[in-house]
Coordinates of C-alpha atoms in Angstrom, one line a residue:
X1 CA 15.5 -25.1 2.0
X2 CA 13.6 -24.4 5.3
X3 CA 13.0 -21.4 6.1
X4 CA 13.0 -19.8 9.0
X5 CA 8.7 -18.8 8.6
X6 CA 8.3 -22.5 8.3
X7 CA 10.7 -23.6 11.3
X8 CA 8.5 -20.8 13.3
X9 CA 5.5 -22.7 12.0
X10 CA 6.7 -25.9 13.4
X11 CA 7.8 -24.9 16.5
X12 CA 9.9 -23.3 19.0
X13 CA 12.9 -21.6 17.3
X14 CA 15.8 -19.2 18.4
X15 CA 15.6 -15.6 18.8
X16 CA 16.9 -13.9 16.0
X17 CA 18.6 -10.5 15.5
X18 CA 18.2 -7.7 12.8
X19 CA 21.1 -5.3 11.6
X20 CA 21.6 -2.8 13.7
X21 CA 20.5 0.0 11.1
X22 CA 16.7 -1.9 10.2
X23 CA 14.0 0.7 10.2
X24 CA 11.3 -0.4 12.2
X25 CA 8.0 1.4 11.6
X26 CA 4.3 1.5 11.2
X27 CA 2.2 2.8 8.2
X28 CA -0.9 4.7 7.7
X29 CA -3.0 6.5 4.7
X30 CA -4.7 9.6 4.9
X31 CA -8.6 8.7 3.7
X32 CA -8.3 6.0 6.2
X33 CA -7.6 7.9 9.5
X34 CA -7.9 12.0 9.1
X35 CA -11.2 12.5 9.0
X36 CA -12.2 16.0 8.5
X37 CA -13.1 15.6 5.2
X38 CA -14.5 19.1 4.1
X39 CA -12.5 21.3 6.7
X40 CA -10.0 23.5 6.2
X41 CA -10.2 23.8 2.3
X42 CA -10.6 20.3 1.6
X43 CA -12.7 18.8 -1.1
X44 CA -14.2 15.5 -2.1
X45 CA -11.8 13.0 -3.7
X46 CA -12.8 9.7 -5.4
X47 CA -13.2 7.9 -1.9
X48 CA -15.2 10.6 -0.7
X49 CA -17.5 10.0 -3.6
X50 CA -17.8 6.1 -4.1
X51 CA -18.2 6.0 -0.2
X52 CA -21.6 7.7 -0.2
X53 CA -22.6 6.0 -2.8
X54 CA -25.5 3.6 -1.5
X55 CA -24.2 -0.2 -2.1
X56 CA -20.7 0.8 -2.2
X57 CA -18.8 0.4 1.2
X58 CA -20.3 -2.0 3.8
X59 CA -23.3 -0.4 6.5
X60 CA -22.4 3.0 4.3
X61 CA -19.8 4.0 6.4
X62 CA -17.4 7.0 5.0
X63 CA -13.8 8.2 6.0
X64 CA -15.9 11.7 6.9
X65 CA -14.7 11.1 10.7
X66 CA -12.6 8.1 10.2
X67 CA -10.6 7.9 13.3
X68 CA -10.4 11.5 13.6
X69 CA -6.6 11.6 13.4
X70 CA -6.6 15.2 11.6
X71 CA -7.7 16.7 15.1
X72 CA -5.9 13.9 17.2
X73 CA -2.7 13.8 15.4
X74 CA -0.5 14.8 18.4
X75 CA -2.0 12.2 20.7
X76 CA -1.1 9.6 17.5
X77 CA 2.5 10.9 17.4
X78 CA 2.5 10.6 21.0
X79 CA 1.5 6.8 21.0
X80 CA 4.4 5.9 18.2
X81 CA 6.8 7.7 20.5
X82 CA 5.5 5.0 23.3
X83 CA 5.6 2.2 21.4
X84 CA 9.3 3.2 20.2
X85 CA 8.9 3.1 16.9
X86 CA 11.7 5.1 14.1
X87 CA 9.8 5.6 11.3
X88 CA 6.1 7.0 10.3
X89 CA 4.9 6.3 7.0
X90 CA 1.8 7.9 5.9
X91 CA -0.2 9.8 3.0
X92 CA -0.9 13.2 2.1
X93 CA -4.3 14.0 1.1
X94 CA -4.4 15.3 -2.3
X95 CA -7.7 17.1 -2.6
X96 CA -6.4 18.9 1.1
X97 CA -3.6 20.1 -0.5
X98 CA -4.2 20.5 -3.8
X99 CA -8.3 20.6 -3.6
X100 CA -9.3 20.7 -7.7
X101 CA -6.1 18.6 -8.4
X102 CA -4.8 21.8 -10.2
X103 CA -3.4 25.3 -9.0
X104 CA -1.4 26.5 -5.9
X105 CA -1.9 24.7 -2.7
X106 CA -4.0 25.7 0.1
X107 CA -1.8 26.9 3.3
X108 CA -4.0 24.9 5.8
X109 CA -3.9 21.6 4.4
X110 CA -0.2 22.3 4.5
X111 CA 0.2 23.2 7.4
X112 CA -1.4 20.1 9.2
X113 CA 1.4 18.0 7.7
X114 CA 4.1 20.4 8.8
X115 CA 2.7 20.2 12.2
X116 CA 2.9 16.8 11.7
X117 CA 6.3 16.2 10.5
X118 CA 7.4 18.9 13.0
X119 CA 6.3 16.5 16.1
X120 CA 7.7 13.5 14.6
X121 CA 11.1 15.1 14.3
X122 CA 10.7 15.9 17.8
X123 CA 10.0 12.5 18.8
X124 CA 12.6 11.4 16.8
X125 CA 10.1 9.4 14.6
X126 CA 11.6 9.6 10.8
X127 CA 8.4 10.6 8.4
X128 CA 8.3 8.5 5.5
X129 CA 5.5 10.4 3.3
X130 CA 3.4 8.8 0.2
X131 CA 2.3 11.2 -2.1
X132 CA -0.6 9.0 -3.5
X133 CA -2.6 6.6 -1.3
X134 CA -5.7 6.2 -3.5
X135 CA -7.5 9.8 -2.8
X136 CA -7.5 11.4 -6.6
X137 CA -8.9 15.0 -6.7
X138 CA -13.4 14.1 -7.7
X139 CA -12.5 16.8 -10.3
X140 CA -9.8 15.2 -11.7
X141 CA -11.7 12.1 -11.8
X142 CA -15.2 14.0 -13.4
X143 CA -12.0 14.9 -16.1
X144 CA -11.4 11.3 -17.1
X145 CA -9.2 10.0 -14.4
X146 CA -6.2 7.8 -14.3
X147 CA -7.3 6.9 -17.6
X148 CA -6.3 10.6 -19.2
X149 CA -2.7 11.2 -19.5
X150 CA -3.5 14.8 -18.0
X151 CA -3.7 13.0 -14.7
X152 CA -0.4 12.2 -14.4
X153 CA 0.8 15.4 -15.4
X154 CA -1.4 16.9 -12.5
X155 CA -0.1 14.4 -10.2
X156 CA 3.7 15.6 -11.2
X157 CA 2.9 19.7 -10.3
X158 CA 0.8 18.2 -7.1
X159 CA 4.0 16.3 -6.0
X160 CA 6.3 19.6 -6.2
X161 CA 4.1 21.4 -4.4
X162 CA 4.2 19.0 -1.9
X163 CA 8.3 18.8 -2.2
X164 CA 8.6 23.0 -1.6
X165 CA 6.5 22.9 1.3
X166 CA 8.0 19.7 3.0
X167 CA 11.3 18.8 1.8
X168 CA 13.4 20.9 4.3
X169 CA 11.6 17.9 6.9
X170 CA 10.9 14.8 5.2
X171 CA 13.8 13.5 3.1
X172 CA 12.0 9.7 2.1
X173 CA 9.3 9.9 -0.4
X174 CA 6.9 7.5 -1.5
X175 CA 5.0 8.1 -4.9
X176 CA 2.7 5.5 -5.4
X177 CA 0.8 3.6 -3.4
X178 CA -0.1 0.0 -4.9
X179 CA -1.1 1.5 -8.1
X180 CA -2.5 -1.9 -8.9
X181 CA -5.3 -1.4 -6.8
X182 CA -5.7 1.8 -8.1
X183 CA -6.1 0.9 -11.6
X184 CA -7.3 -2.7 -11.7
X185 CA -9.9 -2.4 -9.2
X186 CA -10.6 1.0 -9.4
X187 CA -11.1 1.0 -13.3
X188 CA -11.5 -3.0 -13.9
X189 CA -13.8 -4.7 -11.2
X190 CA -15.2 -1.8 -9.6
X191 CA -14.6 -2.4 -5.7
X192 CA -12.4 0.6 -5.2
X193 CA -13.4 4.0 -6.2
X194 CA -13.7 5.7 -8.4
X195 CA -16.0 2.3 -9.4
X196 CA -16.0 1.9 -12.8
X197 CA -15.8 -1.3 -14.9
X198 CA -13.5 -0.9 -18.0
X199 CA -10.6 -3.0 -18.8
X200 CA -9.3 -0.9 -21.1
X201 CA -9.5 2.2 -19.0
X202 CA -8.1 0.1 -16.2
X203 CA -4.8 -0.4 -18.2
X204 CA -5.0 2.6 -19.5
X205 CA -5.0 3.9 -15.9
X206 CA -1.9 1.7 -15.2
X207 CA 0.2 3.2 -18.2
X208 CA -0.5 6.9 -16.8
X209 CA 0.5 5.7 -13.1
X210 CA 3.3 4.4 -14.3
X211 CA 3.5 8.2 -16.0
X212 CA 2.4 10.0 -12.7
X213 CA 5.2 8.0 -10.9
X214 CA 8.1 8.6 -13.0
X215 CA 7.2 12.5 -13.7
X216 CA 6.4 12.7 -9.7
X217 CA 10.9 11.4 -9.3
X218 CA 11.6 14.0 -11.5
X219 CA 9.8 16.7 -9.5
X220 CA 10.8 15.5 -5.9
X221 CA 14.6 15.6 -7.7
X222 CA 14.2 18.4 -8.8
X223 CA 13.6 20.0 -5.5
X224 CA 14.7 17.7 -2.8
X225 CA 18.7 17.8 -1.5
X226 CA 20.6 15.1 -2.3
X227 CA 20.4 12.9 0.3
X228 CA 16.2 12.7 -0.2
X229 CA 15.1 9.1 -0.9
X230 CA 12.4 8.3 -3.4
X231 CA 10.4 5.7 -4.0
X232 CA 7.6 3.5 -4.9
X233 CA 5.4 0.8 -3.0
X234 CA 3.8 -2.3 -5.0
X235 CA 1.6 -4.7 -4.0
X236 CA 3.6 -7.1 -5.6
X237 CA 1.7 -10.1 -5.8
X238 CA 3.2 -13.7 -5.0
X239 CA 1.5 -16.0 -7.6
X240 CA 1.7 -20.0 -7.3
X241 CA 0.1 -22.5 -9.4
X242 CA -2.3 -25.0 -8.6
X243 CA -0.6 -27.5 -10.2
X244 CA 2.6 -28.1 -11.7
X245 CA 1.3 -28.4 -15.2
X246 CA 2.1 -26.4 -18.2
X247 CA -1.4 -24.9 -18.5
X248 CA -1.5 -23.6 -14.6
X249 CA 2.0 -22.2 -14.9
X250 CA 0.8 -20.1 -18.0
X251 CA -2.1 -18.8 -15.4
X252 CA 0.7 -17.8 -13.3
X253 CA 2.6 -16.0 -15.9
X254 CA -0.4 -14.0 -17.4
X255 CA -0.9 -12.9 -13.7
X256 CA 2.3 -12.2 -13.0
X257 CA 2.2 -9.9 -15.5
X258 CA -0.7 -8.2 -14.6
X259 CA -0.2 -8.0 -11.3
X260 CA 3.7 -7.3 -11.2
X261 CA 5.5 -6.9 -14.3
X262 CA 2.9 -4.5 -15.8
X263 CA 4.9 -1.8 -13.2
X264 CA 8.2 -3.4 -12.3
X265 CA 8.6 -3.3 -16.3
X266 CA 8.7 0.1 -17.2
X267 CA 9.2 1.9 -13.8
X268 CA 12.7 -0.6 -13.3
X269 CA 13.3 -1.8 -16.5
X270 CA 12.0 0.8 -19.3
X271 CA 9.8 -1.5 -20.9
X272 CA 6.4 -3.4 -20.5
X273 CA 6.9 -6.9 -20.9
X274 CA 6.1 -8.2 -24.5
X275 CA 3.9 -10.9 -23.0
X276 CA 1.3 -8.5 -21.6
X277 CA 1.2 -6.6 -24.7
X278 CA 0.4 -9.9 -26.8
X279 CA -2.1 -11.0 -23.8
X280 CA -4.2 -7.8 -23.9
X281 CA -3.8 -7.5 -27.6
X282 CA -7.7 -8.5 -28.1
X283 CA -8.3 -5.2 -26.0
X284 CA -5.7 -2.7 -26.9
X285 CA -3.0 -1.8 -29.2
X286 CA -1.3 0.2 -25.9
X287 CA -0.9 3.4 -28.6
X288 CA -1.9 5.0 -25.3
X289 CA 1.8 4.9 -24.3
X290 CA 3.8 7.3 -26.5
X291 CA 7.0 8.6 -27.6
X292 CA 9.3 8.9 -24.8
X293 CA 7.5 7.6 -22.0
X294 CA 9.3 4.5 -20.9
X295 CA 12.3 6.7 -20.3
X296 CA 9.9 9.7 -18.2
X297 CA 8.9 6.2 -16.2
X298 CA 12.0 4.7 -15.8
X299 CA 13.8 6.8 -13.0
X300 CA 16.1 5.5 -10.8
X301 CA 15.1 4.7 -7.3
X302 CA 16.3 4.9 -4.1
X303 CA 14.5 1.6 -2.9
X304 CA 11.5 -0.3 -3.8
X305 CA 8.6 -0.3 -1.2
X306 CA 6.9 -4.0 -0.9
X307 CA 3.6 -5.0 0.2
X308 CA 3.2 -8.3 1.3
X309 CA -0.2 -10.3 2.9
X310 CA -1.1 -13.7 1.6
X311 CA 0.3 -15.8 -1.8
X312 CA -2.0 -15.9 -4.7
X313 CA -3.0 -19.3 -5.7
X314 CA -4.1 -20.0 -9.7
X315 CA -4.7 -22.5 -12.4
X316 CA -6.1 -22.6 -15.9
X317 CA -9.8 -21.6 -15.7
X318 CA -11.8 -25.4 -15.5
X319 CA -14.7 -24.9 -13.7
X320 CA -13.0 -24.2 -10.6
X321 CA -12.3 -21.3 -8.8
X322 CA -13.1 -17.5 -9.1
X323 CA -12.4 -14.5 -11.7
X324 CA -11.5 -13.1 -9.2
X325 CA -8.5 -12.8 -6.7
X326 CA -9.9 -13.1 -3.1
X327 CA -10.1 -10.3 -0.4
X328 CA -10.8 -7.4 -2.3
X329 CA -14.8 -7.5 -3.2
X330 CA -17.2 -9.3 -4.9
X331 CA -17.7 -7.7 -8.1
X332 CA -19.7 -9.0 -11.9
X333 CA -16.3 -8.0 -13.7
X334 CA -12.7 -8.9 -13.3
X335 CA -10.0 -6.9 -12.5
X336 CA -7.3 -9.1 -14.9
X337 CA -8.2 -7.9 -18.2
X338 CA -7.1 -10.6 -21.3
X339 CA -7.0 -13.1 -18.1
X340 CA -10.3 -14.7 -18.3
X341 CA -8.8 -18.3 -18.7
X342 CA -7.1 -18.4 -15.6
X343 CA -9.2 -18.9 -12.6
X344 CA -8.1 -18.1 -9.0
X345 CA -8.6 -20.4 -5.5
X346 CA -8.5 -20.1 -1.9
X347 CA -4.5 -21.1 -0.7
X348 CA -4.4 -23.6 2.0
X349 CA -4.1 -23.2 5.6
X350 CA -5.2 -21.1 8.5
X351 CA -6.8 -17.5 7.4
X352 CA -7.2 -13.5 8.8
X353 CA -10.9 -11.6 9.2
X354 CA -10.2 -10.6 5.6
X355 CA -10.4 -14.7 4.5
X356 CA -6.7 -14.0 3.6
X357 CA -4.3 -17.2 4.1
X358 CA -1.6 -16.9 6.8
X359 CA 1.6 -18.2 4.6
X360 CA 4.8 -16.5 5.6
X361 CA 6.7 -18.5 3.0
X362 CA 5.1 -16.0 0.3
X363 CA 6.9 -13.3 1.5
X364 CA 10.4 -15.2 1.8
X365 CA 10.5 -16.4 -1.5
X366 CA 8.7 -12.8 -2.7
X367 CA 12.1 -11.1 -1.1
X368 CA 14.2 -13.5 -2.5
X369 CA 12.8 -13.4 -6.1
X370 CA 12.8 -9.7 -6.2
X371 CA 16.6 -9.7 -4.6
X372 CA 17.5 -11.9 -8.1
X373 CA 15.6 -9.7 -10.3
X374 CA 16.4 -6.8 -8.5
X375 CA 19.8 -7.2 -7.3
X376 CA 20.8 -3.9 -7.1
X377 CA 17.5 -2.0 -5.2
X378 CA 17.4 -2.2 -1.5
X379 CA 13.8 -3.1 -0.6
X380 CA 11.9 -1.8 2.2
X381 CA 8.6 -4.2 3.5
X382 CA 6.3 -0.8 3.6
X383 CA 3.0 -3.0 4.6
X384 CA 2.7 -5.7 6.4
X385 CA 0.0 -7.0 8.9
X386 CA -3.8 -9.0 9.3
X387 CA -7.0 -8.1 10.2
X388 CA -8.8 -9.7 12.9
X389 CA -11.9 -10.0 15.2
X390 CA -10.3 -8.0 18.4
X391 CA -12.7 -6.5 20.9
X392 CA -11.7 -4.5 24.5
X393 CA -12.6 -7.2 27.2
X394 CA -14.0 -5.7 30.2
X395 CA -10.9 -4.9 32.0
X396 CA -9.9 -3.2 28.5
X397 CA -7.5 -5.2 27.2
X398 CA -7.1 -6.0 23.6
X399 CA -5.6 -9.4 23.6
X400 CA -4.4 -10.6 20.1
X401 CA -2.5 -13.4 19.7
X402 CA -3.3 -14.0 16.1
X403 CA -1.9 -11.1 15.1
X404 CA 1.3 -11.9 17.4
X405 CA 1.7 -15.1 15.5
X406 CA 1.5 -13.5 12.2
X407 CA 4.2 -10.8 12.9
X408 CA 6.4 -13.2 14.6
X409 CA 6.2 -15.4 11.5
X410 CA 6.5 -12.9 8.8
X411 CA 9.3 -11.1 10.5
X412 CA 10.8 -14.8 10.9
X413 CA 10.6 -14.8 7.1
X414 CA 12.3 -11.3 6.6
X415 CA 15.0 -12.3 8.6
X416 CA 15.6 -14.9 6.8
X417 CA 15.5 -13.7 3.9
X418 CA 17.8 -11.1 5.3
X419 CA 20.1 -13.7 6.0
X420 CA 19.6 -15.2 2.5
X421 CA 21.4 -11.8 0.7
X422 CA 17.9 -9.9 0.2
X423 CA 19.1 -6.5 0.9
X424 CA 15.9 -5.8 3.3
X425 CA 16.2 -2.4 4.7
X426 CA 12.8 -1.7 6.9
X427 CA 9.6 -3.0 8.0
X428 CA 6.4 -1.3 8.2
X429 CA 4.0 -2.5 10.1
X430 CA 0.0 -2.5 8.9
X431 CA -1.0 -0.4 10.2
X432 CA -0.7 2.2 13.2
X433 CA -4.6 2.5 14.1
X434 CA -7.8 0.7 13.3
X435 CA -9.4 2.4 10.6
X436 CA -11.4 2.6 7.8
X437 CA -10.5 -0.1 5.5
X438 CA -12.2 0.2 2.2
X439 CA -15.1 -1.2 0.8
X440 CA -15.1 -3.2 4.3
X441 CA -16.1 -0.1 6.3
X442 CA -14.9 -0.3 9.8
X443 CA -15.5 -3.7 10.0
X444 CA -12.2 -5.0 9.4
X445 CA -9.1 -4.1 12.1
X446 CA -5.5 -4.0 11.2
X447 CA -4.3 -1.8 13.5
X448 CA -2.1 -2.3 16.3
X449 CA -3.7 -0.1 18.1
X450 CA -7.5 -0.4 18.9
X451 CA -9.6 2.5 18.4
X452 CA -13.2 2.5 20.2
X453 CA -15.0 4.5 17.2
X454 CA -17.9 6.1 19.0
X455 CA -15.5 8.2 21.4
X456 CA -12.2 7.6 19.0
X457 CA -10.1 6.3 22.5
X458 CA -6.8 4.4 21.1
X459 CA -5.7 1.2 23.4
X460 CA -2.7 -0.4 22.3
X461 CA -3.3 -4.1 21.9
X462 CA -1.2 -6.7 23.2
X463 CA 0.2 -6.9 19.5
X464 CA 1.3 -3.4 19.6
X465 CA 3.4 -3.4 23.1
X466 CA 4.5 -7.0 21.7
X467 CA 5.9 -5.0 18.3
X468 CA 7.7 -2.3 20.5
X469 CA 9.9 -4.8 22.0
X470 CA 11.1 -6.0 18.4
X471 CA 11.3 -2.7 17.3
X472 CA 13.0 -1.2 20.2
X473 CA 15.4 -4.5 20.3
X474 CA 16.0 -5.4 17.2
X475 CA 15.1 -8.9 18.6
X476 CA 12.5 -10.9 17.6
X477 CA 11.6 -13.2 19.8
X478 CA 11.5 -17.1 19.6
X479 CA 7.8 -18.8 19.8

């Protein structure tokens, strides 16, 4: 088949047309852009932590400013209104609301994200919140972390508290966000916080995600009406071999595993898959997971959010390759524990600022595979997007065409995919702003919209005003 990615690839192609209903949006997470991080009642979470941490995040930068957004939140609201979009998704700060990951809320950290929500419905901007994008509580973390099962049960009371104060406004819900990046390189190589190097903690930390998640549904069903959507978003990675041999499609199965099934299992099917059990077997029995969880996990879902940015590539570990998957660090210890015979390698082709490859045909045939396996769970594309080198030229533009080409050939392959029977409702766009991405500091831009750091000024590139027109249209344009 050729898709319609790969006939954008090739050249010139037709316009194309989305459903009427498609959610167009951009996306956002709180450690990233608010700033303000001891204001108001707010205290340190793990970011907050492993970003002062000398050797941690590149040039030491921290989210303490960030791009101010906490104090600048109406002027943000104010450019998605401009650029037309219908949706908002972003993060709630834990340790704002909830600052020692335990107890009753505080008011102010409330209150910035009714303020918030309050504008968007004014702008007619639907708020899409995620309860969990990466910024535990410090003192949950000092108390063992994902790792402890008592995380997830803090994580469940945090999440009602944040349903009571916000579920008369926000009625789509978002529990996790890529909880593989949480565990595995949070708990397994080390390059997200909190920093540690464990495998067994790192699935450990998975199974009590997976626990957070299911006992966060219950709570946000508990309190929300019934026409509240929940959800969560997985980085769901798109693994291809090397070769077509037996031993490289074994790599890709113990990855897939890792990567995907270790969460699609239980949280959509009640179960982990038998072939990770008997691939981590060397490092744990998994008597971590007891009696009755697979059924607190296994909640029904409203739709499943999907993350999407570049294929992974792998073979049998021969010499070749890395331990590692690229993009996300360089780190002494691998986050794919019982995976140390597979090795992983650069895909072909042209690549972002992040050395990610440019391959639209990952995320077609991710939506289709996920459409068979899934058939009946709408999907929603909750991040999408590339980093690259923009700058303001002297007129102050921000011309990216790069990023122009990307879009317009991964919306090429949702649409196609679309047109293929995946039942694709949204699109979220990564991400709003420029921001603080990570380990990578502010060196790394995804956002549609510039921001200048030293004053905080936004100027909309020539990707953002390119992604209203879609967005207001439902058109996207030919090449």
């Amino acid at each position: 088949m050729v898709t319609a990615a790969q006939q954008t690839e090739s050249g010139p192609d037709a316009a194309r047309t989305f459903p009427k209903d498609f959610l167009w949006g951009s996306a956002t997470a709180s450690y990233q852009i608010e700033g303000a991080a001891a204001e108001d009642g707010r205290t340190p979470s793990i970011w907050d932590t492993y970003a002062r941490t000398p050797g941690r995040v590149r040039n030491g930068d921290t989210g303490d400013i960030a791009t101010d957004h906490y104090h600048r939140w109406r002027e943000d609201v104010a450019l998605m209104a401009d650029l037309g979009l219908g949706a908002y998704r972003f993060s709630l700060a834990w340790p704002r609301i909830q600052p020692t990951g335990r107890g009753p809320a505080v008011q102010k950290g409330l209150d910035f994200y009714r303020r918030l929500v309050d504008e968007l419905l004014e702008k007619g901007i639907k708020p899409v919140a995620t309860l969990y994008h990466w910024d535990l509580p410090q003192e949950l973390e000092d108390a063992g972390g994902w790792p402890e099962r008592v995380t997830a049960e803090r994580f469940a009371e945090y999440a009602a508290l944040a349903a009571d104060a916000l579920g008369d406004r926000v009625k789509t819900w978002t529990t996790l966000n890529e909880p593989w990046c949480s565990a595995f390189l949070g708990y397994g190589s080390g390059v997200h916080a909190p920093g540690r190097t464990d495998p067994v903690a790192a699935l450990r930390a998975a199974h009590h995600l997976n626990l957070g998640h299911g006992l966060a549904v219950q709570a946000l069903r508990d309190r929300l009406s019934a026409d509240a959507q929940c959800s969560v978003t997985l980085n769901i990675h798109h693994v291809r071999p090397l070769t077509g041999g037996d031993a490289d499609a074994d790599a890709v199965r113990r990855i897939d595993a890792l990567a995907n099934r270790v969460f699609t299992g239980p949280m959509l099917q009640g179960a982990y898959p038998e072939d990770l059990l008997k691939d981590t077997a060397a490092l744990t029995d998994w008597s971590f997971v007891r009696d009755g969880d697979l059924q607190q996990i296994h909640q029904p879902l409203d739709f499943l959010g999907v993350n999407y940015y570049t294929p992974t590539l792998v073979s049998e570990a021969d010499g070749s390759g890395t331990h590692n998957s690229d993009g996300h660090g360089k780190s002494a210890h691998s986050p794919w524990p019982g995976a140390d015979q597979v090795a992983f390698h650069q895909p072909p082709g042209d690549t972002t600022a992040m050395g990610w490859a440019i391959d639209p045909t990952g995320l077609y045939d991710l939506l289709r595979r996920l459409a068979s396996d899934f058939p009946t769970l709408p999907l929603v594309i909750t991040e999408n997007g590339a980093a690259f080198d923009d700058y303001a030229d002297p007129s102050g533009c921000v011309k990216d065409p790069e990023r122009i080409a990307y879009l317009r050939g991964h919306l090429a392959a949702v649409h196609q995919a679309v047109a293929d029977g995946a039942d694709v409702r949204g699109y979220f766009l990564w991400s709003l702003l420029d921001n603080f991405e990570w380990g990578h500091g502010y060196g790394k831009r995804f956002g549609a919209v510039y921001v200048d750091y030293p004053t905080g000024t936004r100027i909309p590139k020539a990707s953002a005003r390119w992604y209203s027109e879609v967005a207001r249209t439902g058109i996207l344009p030919g090449a």
